[in-house]
């Protein structure tokens, strides 16, 4: 990673090619969620810092070279960034672990996925045709549809996958020729700061990449409303996303929102007919619900299992959930880290308490674990929790918990399974488990979710669009549609033999 020792730790705002502190001088301590101890200090930017960063991005777009840089050169820079990410994989993976609380292995996988995203968009833009020719019906007319960068892009990213979510925005924006200002979560900003350093090291022109570390109510709000921002891309919760859309509306800027999910994992009895099938379905249900302590927008937090196998399935699921090894993400053998903050743990505890009051049956977890060497008492740990006998009227079933909590519902027929799975205001992702290929296709086709996995959970492909239905957001990330989000379309019509029209006398 580029040497950061030349600047002070709190100089984490990058605008117009310079690293600096906040205009106000304010700072924020970054806490390790495993022990609640500070391990970094960053600048606490506000509206003034945001205006400076947007002005730098505006100058770089209007008068700088990047929007007009040949596609091959832009693609080559993205590939250099991918190589630098591979070079710094261990350092960045460890930093992501300490910042977000996930295990180091999860952090390493995240860095691999980030590098893949940069390579994918480099290959995509480099392999495109220069424009789409439109037949105008005359040899004297040359008509072509071309794509141009949107302009200045504002990016607001969440705390659960800091670098991965940043890459899903930055890579296509740069591939398309845009400039940007990014605001990472104030809780987990460190790897995004590191990525800006790598972009500079790779040779990105001054002013193209800008970052303001600071809270959403100041930095994020100003980015969403700023008149010199042409597009705002937000990933996060429904309430905040609604505010972003409202702030962007008066200037009619392009808006991309990737919001929450309450994702069903539907298990039919025939998927469990063999011991191998049963074991795989249980294992994947654990993975769906508890990876990164359930702090995943696509987490399979709703298990919807066929009634005939429900008792056996939930008993085994709860047994295995109770054996998940909790601890500091950097410790050997740890399978699940802490929640990101005390506020997030309190939210999870409130959801579990309300579920039990509403009649849910606790099968595992439901409390803070006993402290130990790899699990300090001050850390934000919470046991993987399985809540049985749940129903649609419960808050824990309807609302996004964003923690290690799995609810269990049951069904008897295929129609009932589909109805339960679609009975949500969200529509981000879902899965169906069955040994019947025809049923798999039928159910997948009827599920109103942006991504549907069959006999799997959580994989994504950089070349496939990612987005949701309903209140899970608008816009798409990844794939060709992800690149299209950061482009405008222009029709160029050239008359090779112009003649007078003679519509008017004279």
Short mmCIF file of C-alpha atoms in Angstrom, two decimals:
data_model
loop_
_atom_site.label_atom_id
_atom_site.label_comp_id
_atom_site.label_asym_id
_atom_site.label_seq_id
_atom_site.Cartn_x
_atom_site.Cartn_y
_atom_site.Cartn_z
CA UNK A 1 0.00 0.00 0.00
CA UNK A 2 1.14 3.53 -0.70
CA UNK A 3 3.11 4.99 2.20
CA UNK A 4 0.71 7.00 4.36
CA UNK A 5 3.32 8.07 6.91
CA UNK A 6 4.03 11.30 5.01
CA UNK A 7 0.69 12.72 6.13
CA UNK A 8 -0.91 12.88 9.54
CA UNK A 9 -3.36 10.13 10.42
CA UNK A 10 -6.22 12.62 10.60
CA UNK A 11 -5.54 13.98 7.08
CA UNK A 12 -8.09 11.67 5.48
CA UNK A 13 -9.90 14.17 3.26
CA UNK A 14 -8.60 14.12 -0.30
CA UNK A 15 -9.68 16.96 -2.59
CA UNK A 16 -7.97 18.22 -5.72
CA UNK A 17 -4.99 15.91 -5.25
CA UNK A 18 -4.19 16.96 -1.66
CA UNK A 19 -4.63 15.14 1.63
CA UNK A 20 -5.72 17.38 4.47
CA UNK A 21 -7.58 17.67 7.74
CA UNK A 22 -11.16 18.90 8.05
CA UNK A 23 -11.71 22.65 7.66
CA UNK A 24 -13.12 22.69 11.18
CA UNK A 25 -10.25 20.63 12.57
CA UNK A 26 -12.72 18.04 13.89
CA UNK A 27 -11.66 14.41 14.13
CA UNK A 28 -13.24 11.04 14.87
CA UNK A 29 -11.76 7.99 16.57
CA UNK A 30 -12.29 4.70 14.78
CA UNK A 31 -13.05 1.89 17.21
CA UNK A 32 -12.16 -1.77 16.88
CA UNK A 33 -15.55 -3.49 17.45
CA UNK A 34 -13.81 -6.47 19.00
CA UNK A 35 -12.71 -4.49 22.08
CA UNK A 36 -14.25 -1.00 21.62
CA UNK A 37 -10.76 0.56 21.69
CA UNK A 38 -9.72 3.31 19.25
CA UNK A 39 -7.05 2.31 16.74
CA UNK A 40 -7.22 5.14 14.19
CA UNK A 41 -8.17 8.81 13.90
CA UNK A 42 -9.76 10.37 10.82
CA UNK A 43 -10.92 13.82 9.80
CA UNK A 44 -14.55 14.65 10.57
CA UNK A 45 -15.54 16.58 7.47
CA UNK A 46 -18.66 18.69 7.01
CA UNK A 47 -20.40 20.76 4.32
CA UNK A 48 -17.38 23.01 3.74
CA UNK A 49 -15.11 20.04 3.08
CA UNK A 50 -17.75 18.56 0.81
CA UNK A 51 -18.01 21.75 -1.25
CA UNK A 52 -14.24 21.82 -1.73
CA UNK A 53 -14.19 18.19 -2.87
CA UNK A 54 -17.09 18.68 -5.28
CA UNK A 55 -15.42 21.78 -6.72
CA UNK A 56 -12.25 19.77 -7.33
CA UNK A 57 -14.20 16.98 -9.04
CA UNK A 58 -16.07 19.54 -11.13
CA UNK A 59 -12.83 21.17 -12.34
CA UNK A 60 -11.32 17.80 -13.13
CA UNK A 61 -14.34 16.81 -15.19
CA UNK A 62 -14.87 20.11 -17.02
CA UNK A 63 -11.23 20.96 -17.71
CA UNK A 64 -9.20 17.85 -16.95
CA UNK A 65 -8.04 15.03 -19.20
CA UNK A 66 -9.84 12.05 -17.68
CA UNK A 67 -13.23 12.25 -19.48
CA UNK A 68 -11.36 12.41 -22.80
CA UNK A 69 -8.72 9.81 -21.98
CA UNK A 70 -8.85 6.96 -24.53
CA UNK A 71 -10.77 3.95 -23.32
CA UNK A 72 -7.71 1.70 -23.57
CA UNK A 73 -5.80 3.97 -21.17
CA UNK A 74 -8.66 4.11 -18.68
CA UNK A 75 -8.89 0.31 -18.76
CA UNK A 76 -5.14 -0.01 -18.24
CA UNK A 77 -5.34 2.17 -15.13
CA UNK A 78 -8.15 0.04 -13.68
CA UNK A 79 -6.00 -3.05 -14.23
CA UNK A 80 -3.08 -1.38 -12.45
CA UNK A 81 -5.37 -0.70 -9.50
CA UNK A 82 -6.38 -4.38 -9.45
CA UNK A 83 -2.71 -5.38 -9.37
CA UNK A 84 -2.05 -3.01 -6.47
CA UNK A 85 -4.99 -4.49 -4.57
CA UNK A 86 -3.51 -7.96 -5.02
CA UNK A 87 -0.14 -6.66 -3.85
CA UNK A 88 -1.69 -5.22 -0.67
CA UNK A 89 -4.20 -8.04 -0.08
CA UNK A 90 -2.95 -8.98 3.39
CA UNK A 91 -2.67 -5.41 4.67
CA UNK A 92 -6.08 -4.39 3.34
CA UNK A 93 -7.75 -7.61 4.50
CA UNK A 94 -6.47 -7.05 8.03
CA UNK A 95 -7.57 -3.42 7.97
CA UNK A 96 -11.05 -4.41 6.79
CA UNK A 97 -11.23 -6.95 9.60
CA UNK A 98 -10.31 -4.46 12.32
CA UNK A 99 -12.51 -1.73 10.86
CA UNK A 100 -15.69 -3.73 10.23
CA UNK A 101 -15.26 -6.62 12.70
CA UNK A 102 -15.31 -9.41 10.12
CA UNK A 103 -12.81 -12.25 10.11
CA UNK A 104 -9.50 -11.74 8.33
CA UNK A 105 -10.42 -14.47 5.86
CA UNK A 106 -13.62 -12.61 4.97
CA UNK A 107 -11.52 -9.47 4.58
CA UNK A 108 -9.15 -11.23 2.18
CA UNK A 109 -12.05 -12.53 0.12
CA UNK A 110 -13.45 -8.99 -0.05
CA UNK A 111 -10.16 -7.69 -1.47
CA UNK A 112 -10.17 -10.45 -4.10
CA UNK A 113 -13.69 -9.42 -5.12
CA UNK A 114 -12.67 -5.76 -5.30
CA UNK A 115 -9.78 -6.60 -7.63
CA UNK A 116 -12.16 -8.70 -9.75
CA UNK A 117 -14.55 -5.74 -10.05
CA UNK A 118 -11.81 -3.43 -11.33
CA UNK A 119 -10.65 -6.03 -13.85
CA UNK A 120 -14.19 -6.74 -15.00
CA UNK A 121 -15.03 -3.11 -15.76
CA UNK A 122 -11.64 -2.64 -17.43
CA UNK A 123 -12.38 -5.56 -19.75
CA UNK A 124 -15.98 -4.47 -20.31
CA UNK A 125 -15.20 -0.92 -21.37
CA UNK A 126 -12.15 -1.93 -23.42
CA UNK A 127 -14.17 -4.46 -25.42
CA UNK A 128 -17.04 -2.17 -26.34
CA UNK A 129 -17.80 -0.85 -29.80
CA UNK A 130 -17.30 2.92 -30.13
CA UNK A 131 -20.99 3.49 -30.83
CA UNK A 132 -24.20 1.97 -32.17
CA UNK A 133 -24.94 2.90 -35.76
CA UNK A 134 -28.58 3.78 -36.44
CA UNK A 135 -29.89 3.28 -39.97
CA UNK A 136 -31.36 6.64 -41.06
CA UNK A 137 -32.55 5.32 -44.41
CA UNK A 138 -30.19 7.45 -46.48
CA UNK A 139 -26.55 7.06 -47.55
CA UNK A 140 -26.11 10.79 -46.91
CA UNK A 141 -26.87 10.45 -43.20
CA UNK A 142 -24.49 9.04 -40.61
CA UNK A 143 -26.33 8.42 -37.32
CA UNK A 144 -24.72 6.92 -34.24
CA UNK A 145 -25.60 6.52 -30.57
CA UNK A 146 -22.63 7.04 -28.26
CA UNK A 147 -22.15 6.93 -24.49
CA UNK A 148 -20.53 9.69 -22.48
CA UNK A 149 -19.71 10.07 -18.78
CA UNK A 150 -22.39 11.53 -16.52
CA UNK A 151 -20.02 14.02 -14.89
CA UNK A 152 -19.40 14.43 -11.17
CA UNK A 153 -20.59 11.39 -9.22
CA UNK A 154 -21.34 11.40 -5.49
CA UNK A 155 -20.95 8.02 -3.81
CA UNK A 156 -22.22 7.17 -0.34
CA UNK A 157 -21.27 3.72 0.93
CA UNK A 158 -22.24 1.54 3.94
CA UNK A 159 -20.24 0.14 6.82
CA UNK A 160 -20.71 -3.59 6.31
CA UNK A 161 -18.63 -4.07 3.13
CA UNK A 162 -16.70 -0.81 2.97
CA UNK A 163 -14.22 -1.50 0.18
CA UNK A 164 -16.37 -3.88 -1.83
CA UNK A 165 -19.29 -1.47 -2.02
CA UNK A 166 -16.93 1.38 -2.89
CA UNK A 167 -15.46 -0.63 -5.75
CA UNK A 168 -18.89 -1.39 -7.23
CA UNK A 169 -19.29 2.37 -7.69
CA UNK A 170 -15.76 3.63 -8.32
CA UNK A 171 -14.71 1.05 -10.93
CA UNK A 172 -17.61 1.63 -13.38
CA UNK A 173 -17.56 5.40 -12.77
CA UNK A 174 -13.88 5.60 -13.71
CA UNK A 175 -14.31 3.20 -16.63
CA UNK A 176 -16.96 5.53 -18.02
CA UNK A 177 -14.74 8.63 -17.61
CA UNK A 178 -16.36 10.32 -14.61
CA UNK A 179 -14.89 12.13 -11.63
CA UNK A 180 -16.22 11.45 -8.15
CA UNK A 181 -16.48 12.32 -4.48
CA UNK A 182 -16.98 9.39 -2.14
CA UNK A 183 -18.23 9.43 1.44
CA UNK A 184 -17.56 6.14 3.20
CA UNK A 185 -19.38 5.26 6.40
CA UNK A 186 -18.00 7.28 9.28
CA UNK A 187 -17.73 3.98 11.20
CA UNK A 188 -15.58 2.12 8.66
CA UNK A 189 -13.71 4.57 6.40
CA UNK A 190 -10.16 3.25 6.47
CA UNK A 191 -9.97 0.92 3.48
CA UNK A 192 -11.72 3.46 1.25
CA UNK A 193 -9.06 5.99 2.23
CA UNK A 194 -6.47 3.37 1.30
CA UNK A 195 -8.14 2.81 -2.08
CA UNK A 196 -7.87 6.52 -2.93
CA UNK A 197 -4.14 6.22 -2.21
CA UNK A 198 -3.91 3.29 -4.62
CA UNK A 199 -5.76 5.20 -7.33
CA UNK A 200 -3.23 8.00 -6.97
CA UNK A 201 -0.36 5.52 -7.09
CA UNK A 202 -1.82 4.00 -10.25
CA UNK A 203 -1.63 7.39 -11.98
CA UNK A 204 -5.18 8.73 -11.85
CA UNK A 205 -5.13 12.45 -12.76
CA UNK A 206 -5.47 15.07 -10.02
CA UNK A 207 -9.02 15.82 -8.93
CA UNK A 208 -10.66 12.74 -10.42
CA UNK A 209 -10.88 10.84 -7.11
CA UNK A 210 -11.93 12.73 -3.98
CA UNK A 211 -12.97 11.53 -0.54
CA UNK A 212 -14.59 13.25 2.44
CA UNK A 213 -14.67 11.33 5.70
CA UNK A 214 -17.54 12.45 7.88
CA UNK A 215 -21.14 11.76 8.93
CA UNK A 216 -24.12 11.28 6.69
CA UNK A 217 -26.22 14.13 8.05
CA UNK A 218 -23.61 16.67 6.91
CA UNK A 219 -21.37 15.22 4.18
CA UNK A 220 -23.90 12.78 2.72
CA UNK A 221 -26.74 15.28 2.79
CA UNK A 222 -24.66 17.95 1.07
CA UNK A 223 -23.52 15.55 -1.64
CA UNK A 224 -27.11 14.52 -2.37
CA UNK A 225 -28.32 18.09 -2.80
CA UNK A 226 -25.22 19.70 -4.32
CA UNK A 227 -26.01 21.45 -7.63
CA UNK A 228 -22.64 20.52 -9.16
CA UNK A 229 -23.19 16.79 -8.59
CA UNK A 230 -24.65 15.03 -11.63
CA UNK A 231 -25.32 11.61 -10.08
CA UNK A 232 -25.64 10.28 -6.56
CA UNK A 233 -25.21 6.59 -5.83
CA UNK A 234 -26.19 5.42 -2.35
CA UNK A 235 -26.02 2.04 -0.64
CA UNK A 236 -27.55 1.73 2.80
CA UNK A 237 -30.81 1.70 4.71
CA UNK A 238 -34.27 2.53 3.42
CA UNK A 239 -34.78 5.62 5.59
CA UNK A 240 -31.48 7.20 4.57
CA UNK A 241 -32.01 6.26 0.94
CA UNK A 242 -35.36 8.01 0.93
CA UNK A 243 -33.71 11.18 2.23
CA UNK A 244 -31.05 10.98 -0.48
CA UNK A 245 -33.71 10.70 -3.19
CA UNK A 246 -35.63 13.64 -1.75
CA UNK A 247 -32.51 15.81 -1.57
CA UNK A 248 -31.53 14.94 -5.15
CA UNK A 249 -34.98 15.59 -6.62
CA UNK A 250 -34.91 19.43 -6.92
CA UNK A 251 -31.85 19.30 -9.20
CA UNK A 252 -33.19 16.23 -11.06
CA UNK A 253 -29.83 14.47 -10.82
CA UNK A 254 -29.52 10.79 -11.59
CA UNK A 255 -30.03 8.61 -8.51
CA UNK A 256 -29.04 5.00 -7.88
CA UNK A 257 -30.20 3.45 -4.61
CA UNK A 258 -29.24 0.00 -3.31
CA UNK A 259 -31.22 -0.39 -0.11
CA UNK A 260 -32.21 -3.09 2.34
CA UNK A 261 -33.43 -6.64 2.12
CA UNK A 262 -35.41 -9.18 4.11
CA UNK A 263 -34.41 -12.21 2.14
CA UNK A 264 -36.21 -15.57 2.12
CA UNK A 265 -34.37 -18.89 2.04
CA UNK A 266 -37.01 -21.43 0.96
CA UNK A 267 -36.21 -25.08 1.69
CA UNK A 268 -38.42 -27.85 0.22
CA UNK A 269 -38.44 -31.28 1.83
CA UNK A 270 -37.08 -33.00 -1.28
CA UNK A 271 -33.83 -31.00 -0.93
CA UNK A 272 -33.30 -32.88 2.35
CA UNK A 273 -34.21 -36.38 1.09
CA UNK A 274 -30.61 -37.58 1.35
CA UNK A 275 -28.17 -37.06 4.19
CA UNK A 276 -25.88 -35.10 1.90
CA UNK A 277 -28.73 -32.91 0.74
CA UNK A 278 -29.90 -32.29 4.29
CA UNK A 279 -26.40 -31.44 5.50
CA UNK A 280 -25.81 -29.06 2.57
CA UNK A 281 -29.12 -27.24 3.06
CA UNK A 282 -28.47 -26.77 6.78
CA UNK A 283 -24.91 -25.62 6.19
CA UNK A 284 -26.03 -23.11 3.56
CA UNK A 285 -28.78 -21.80 5.83
CA UNK A 286 -26.11 -21.05 8.43
CA UNK A 287 -23.98 -19.34 5.79
CA UNK A 288 -26.96 -17.37 4.52
CA UNK A 289 -27.84 -16.00 7.95
CA UNK A 290 -24.63 -15.68 9.91
CA UNK A 291 -21.74 -14.74 7.61
CA UNK A 292 -20.32 -11.39 8.81
CA UNK A 293 -22.65 -11.72 11.82
CA UNK A 294 -25.67 -11.29 9.55
CA UNK A 295 -24.63 -7.73 8.64
CA UNK A 296 -25.29 -8.33 4.95
CA UNK A 297 -28.04 -6.75 2.86
CA UNK A 298 -28.60 -10.08 1.08
CA UNK A 299 -28.51 -12.21 4.25
CA UNK A 300 -30.95 -15.12 4.25
CA UNK A 301 -32.53 -13.95 7.49
CA UNK A 302 -35.89 -15.67 6.83
CA UNK A 303 -35.77 -19.46 6.73
CA UNK A 304 -39.00 -20.74 5.16
CA UNK A 305 -38.92 -24.53 5.47
CA UNK A 306 -41.44 -27.20 4.49
CA UNK A 307 -43.36 -28.38 7.51
CA UNK A 308 -42.60 -32.09 7.10
CA UNK A 309 -38.85 -31.54 7.69
CA UNK A 310 -39.10 -28.50 9.92
CA UNK A 311 -38.42 -30.08 13.32
CA UNK A 312 -35.35 -32.01 12.22
CA UNK A 313 -34.00 -29.13 10.16
CA UNK A 314 -34.37 -26.48 12.86
CA UNK A 315 -33.00 -28.74 15.59
CA UNK A 316 -29.81 -29.38 13.61
CA UNK A 317 -29.57 -25.75 12.53
CA UNK A 318 -29.81 -24.53 16.12
CA UNK A 319 -27.24 -27.08 17.28
CA UNK A 320 -24.72 -25.92 14.69
CA UNK A 321 -25.46 -22.24 15.30
CA UNK A 322 -24.57 -22.75 18.94
CA UNK A 323 -21.16 -24.12 17.91
CA UNK A 324 -20.13 -21.13 15.79
CA UNK A 325 -16.87 -19.75 17.21
CA UNK A 326 -17.23 -16.07 18.06
CA UNK A 327 -14.26 -13.81 18.58
CA UNK A 328 -11.94 -11.14 17.35
CA UNK A 329 -11.74 -11.37 13.57
CA UNK A 330 -7.95 -11.49 13.62
CA UNK A 331 -7.82 -14.52 15.95
CA UNK A 332 -7.15 -18.00 14.59
CA UNK A 333 -10.14 -20.29 14.32
CA UNK A 334 -12.75 -17.56 14.72
CA UNK A 335 -15.75 -18.03 12.43
CA UNK A 336 -17.82 -14.97 13.30
CA UNK A 337 -16.77 -11.54 14.55
CA UNK A 338 -18.53 -8.83 16.53
CA UNK A 339 -21.24 -6.47 15.38
CA UNK A 340 -19.94 -3.17 14.07
CA UNK A 341 -21.01 -0.98 16.98
CA UNK A 342 -22.75 -0.90 20.33
CA UNK A 343 -25.68 0.84 18.65
CA UNK A 344 -26.05 -2.03 16.20
CA UNK A 345 -25.93 -4.64 18.97
CA UNK A 346 -28.57 -2.78 20.96
CA UNK A 347 -30.78 -2.75 17.86
CA UNK A 348 -30.39 -6.52 17.46
CA UNK A 349 -31.16 -7.12 21.13
CA UNK A 350 -34.32 -5.04 20.84
CA UNK A 351 -35.53 -7.10 17.87
CA UNK A 352 -34.93 -10.39 19.69
CA UNK A 353 -36.72 -9.12 22.80
CA UNK A 354 -39.74 -8.03 20.78
CA UNK A 355 -39.83 -11.37 18.93
CA UNK A 356 -39.94 -13.34 22.17
CA UNK A 357 -42.73 -11.12 23.47
CA UNK A 358 -44.67 -11.78 20.25
CA UNK A 359 -44.42 -15.55 20.67
CA UNK A 360 -41.20 -16.63 18.93
CA UNK A 361 -39.40 -19.63 20.42
CA UNK A 362 -35.68 -19.19 21.09
CA UNK A 363 -33.77 -22.22 19.80
CA UNK A 364 -30.20 -20.87 20.13
CA UNK A 365 -28.34 -17.72 21.02
CA UNK A 366 -30.33 -14.67 22.04
CA UNK A 367 -27.70 -13.15 24.32
CA UNK A 368 -24.22 -11.75 24.62
CA UNK A 369 -21.59 -14.48 24.89
CA UNK A 370 -19.37 -15.00 27.89
CA UNK A 371 -16.09 -13.08 27.51
CA UNK A 372 -12.81 -14.90 26.90
CA UNK A 373 -9.33 -14.17 25.56
CA UNK A 374 -10.37 -13.80 21.92
CA UNK A 375 -13.71 -12.24 22.88
CA UNK A 376 -13.16 -9.22 25.16
CA UNK A 377 -16.06 -8.22 27.34
CA UNK A 378 -16.08 -4.71 25.86
CA UNK A 379 -16.50 -6.05 22.31
CA UNK A 380 -19.83 -5.87 20.49
CA UNK A 381 -20.47 -9.62 20.33
CA UNK A 382 -23.85 -11.31 20.06
CA UNK A 383 -24.54 -15.01 19.72
CA UNK A 384 -25.97 -16.40 16.47
CA UNK A 385 -29.68 -16.61 17.20
CA UNK A 386 -32.38 -18.91 15.82
CA UNK A 387 -36.00 -17.90 16.45
CA UNK A 388 -38.57 -20.62 15.74
CA UNK A 389 -42.38 -20.42 15.36
CA UNK A 390 -42.25 -17.01 13.71
CA UNK A 391 -44.97 -15.41 11.63
CA UNK A 392 -45.38 -12.47 9.30
CA UNK A 393 -46.87 -10.10 11.89
CA UNK A 394 -43.65 -10.07 13.93
CA UNK A 395 -41.35 -7.06 13.57
CA UNK A 396 -38.35 -9.36 13.44
CA UNK A 397 -39.80 -11.02 10.33
CA UNK A 398 -40.92 -7.82 8.59
CA UNK A 399 -37.99 -5.49 9.27
CA UNK A 400 -34.31 -5.67 8.43
CA UNK A 401 -32.44 -6.63 11.60
CA UNK A 402 -28.93 -6.61 10.10
CA UNK A 403 -27.51 -8.94 12.71
CA UNK A 404 -27.04 -12.65 13.51
CA UNK A 405 -30.75 -13.44 13.81
CA UNK A 406 -32.53 -16.12 11.77
CA UNK A 407 -36.31 -16.47 11.88
CA UNK A 408 -38.11 -19.70 10.97
CA UNK A 409 -41.47 -19.93 9.15
CA UNK A 410 -43.08 -23.04 7.64
CA UNK A 411 -45.21 -23.95 4.63
CA UNK A 412 -47.07 -26.96 3.26
CA UNK A 413 -47.53 -26.22 -0.45
CA UNK A 414 -45.52 -24.62 -3.23
CA UNK A 415 -47.99 -21.77 -3.54
CA UNK A 416 -47.77 -21.09 0.18
CA UNK A 417 -43.98 -21.03 -0.01
CA UNK A 418 -44.01 -18.46 -2.81
CA UNK A 419 -46.60 -16.34 -1.04
CA UNK A 420 -44.53 -16.25 2.15
CA UNK A 421 -41.30 -15.50 0.27
CA UNK A 422 -42.88 -12.59 -1.61
CA UNK A 423 -44.67 -11.22 1.45
CA UNK A 424 -42.14 -8.46 2.09
CA UNK A 425 -41.82 -4.80 1.18
CA UNK A 426 -38.27 -5.54 0.08
CA UNK A 427 -37.20 -7.55 -2.93
CA UNK A 428 -33.43 -7.85 -2.93
CA UNK A 429 -32.52 -11.54 -2.93
CA UNK A 430 -33.82 -15.00 -2.15
CA UNK A 431 -33.11 -18.68 -2.60
CA UNK A 432 -34.95 -21.91 -3.25
CA UNK A 433 -33.72 -25.39 -2.30
CA UNK A 434 -35.24 -28.37 -4.09
CA UNK A 435 -34.23 -31.54 -5.94
CA UNK A 436 -37.01 -30.98 -8.47
CA UNK A 437 -35.63 -29.02 -11.46
CA UNK A 438 -39.10 -28.05 -12.68
CA UNK A 439 -40.11 -26.74 -9.28
CA UNK A 440 -36.83 -24.84 -9.00
CA UNK A 441 -37.53 -22.98 -12.25
CA UNK A 442 -41.18 -22.33 -11.36
CA UNK A 443 -40.46 -20.94 -7.92
CA UNK A 444 -37.47 -18.88 -9.07
CA UNK A 445 -39.64 -17.38 -11.79
CA UNK A 446 -42.34 -16.40 -9.31
CA UNK A 447 -40.08 -14.85 -6.68
CA UNK A 448 -40.10 -11.03 -6.81
CA UNK A 449 -36.46 -10.50 -5.89
CA UNK A 450 -33.54 -9.01 -7.79
CA UNK A 451 -31.33 -12.08 -7.30
CA UNK A 452 -32.59 -15.64 -6.88
CA UNK A 453 -30.23 -18.49 -6.06
CA UNK A 454 -31.20 -22.11 -6.67
CA UNK A 455 -29.54 -24.60 -4.33
CA UNK A 456 -26.98 -21.99 -3.25
CA UNK A 457 -26.77 -18.74 -1.30
CA UNK A 458 -24.66 -15.57 -1.50
CA UNK A 459 -22.49 -15.94 -4.63
CA UNK A 460 -22.46 -13.02 -7.03
CA UNK A 461 -20.89 -12.54 -10.45
CA UNK A 462 -19.28 -9.22 -11.46
CA UNK A 463 -20.82 -9.57 -14.93
CA UNK A 464 -24.37 -10.00 -13.55
CA UNK A 465 -26.48 -7.02 -12.50
CA UNK A 466 -27.18 -6.57 -8.80
CA UNK A 467 -30.28 -4.75 -7.62
CA UNK A 468 -33.72 -5.29 -6.18
CA UNK A 469 -37.47 -4.99 -6.52
CA UNK A 470 -39.84 -3.00 -4.35
CA UNK A 471 -38.24 -0.96 -1.58
CA UNK A 472 -34.84 -2.56 -2.07
CA UNK A 473 -33.93 0.33 -4.34
CA UNK A 474 -33.61 1.60 -7.88
CA UNK A 475 -30.73 1.24 -10.28
CA UNK A 476 -28.28 -1.57 -10.82
CA UNK A 477 -24.68 -2.28 -9.88
CA UNK A 478 -22.22 -4.67 -11.56
CA UNK A 479 -22.58 -6.00 -15.09
CA UNK A 480 -23.25 -3.86 -18.17
CA UNK A 481 -26.14 -2.16 -16.34
CA UNK A 482 -23.71 -1.06 -13.62
CA UNK A 483 -21.59 0.69 -16.24
CA UNK A 484 -24.69 2.22 -17.84
CA UNK A 485 -25.60 3.90 -14.53
CA UNK A 486 -22.56 6.14 -14.93
CA UNK A 487 -23.21 7.17 -18.52
CA UNK A 488 -25.37 9.50 -20.54
CA UNK A 489 -26.57 8.58 -24.02
CA UNK A 490 -26.02 10.94 -26.96
CA UNK A 491 -27.39 10.64 -30.50
CA UNK A 492 -25.06 12.14 -33.13
CA UNK A 493 -26.80 12.75 -36.46
CA UNK A 494 -24.57 13.90 -39.31
CA UNK A 495 -25.94 15.04 -42.67
CA UNK A 496 -23.20 14.45 -45.26
CA UNK A 497 -25.04 16.33 -48.00
CA UNK A 498 -27.02 19.18 -46.41
CA UNK A 499 -29.62 20.94 -48.55
CA UNK A 500 -32.09 23.77 -47.92
CA UNK A 501 -35.31 22.67 -46.28
CA UNK A 502 -37.54 25.40 -47.74
CA UNK A 503 -40.22 25.12 -45.07
CA UNK A 504 -40.66 28.86 -45.08
CA UNK A 505 -40.95 31.47 -47.81
CA UNK A 506 -38.03 33.83 -48.36
#
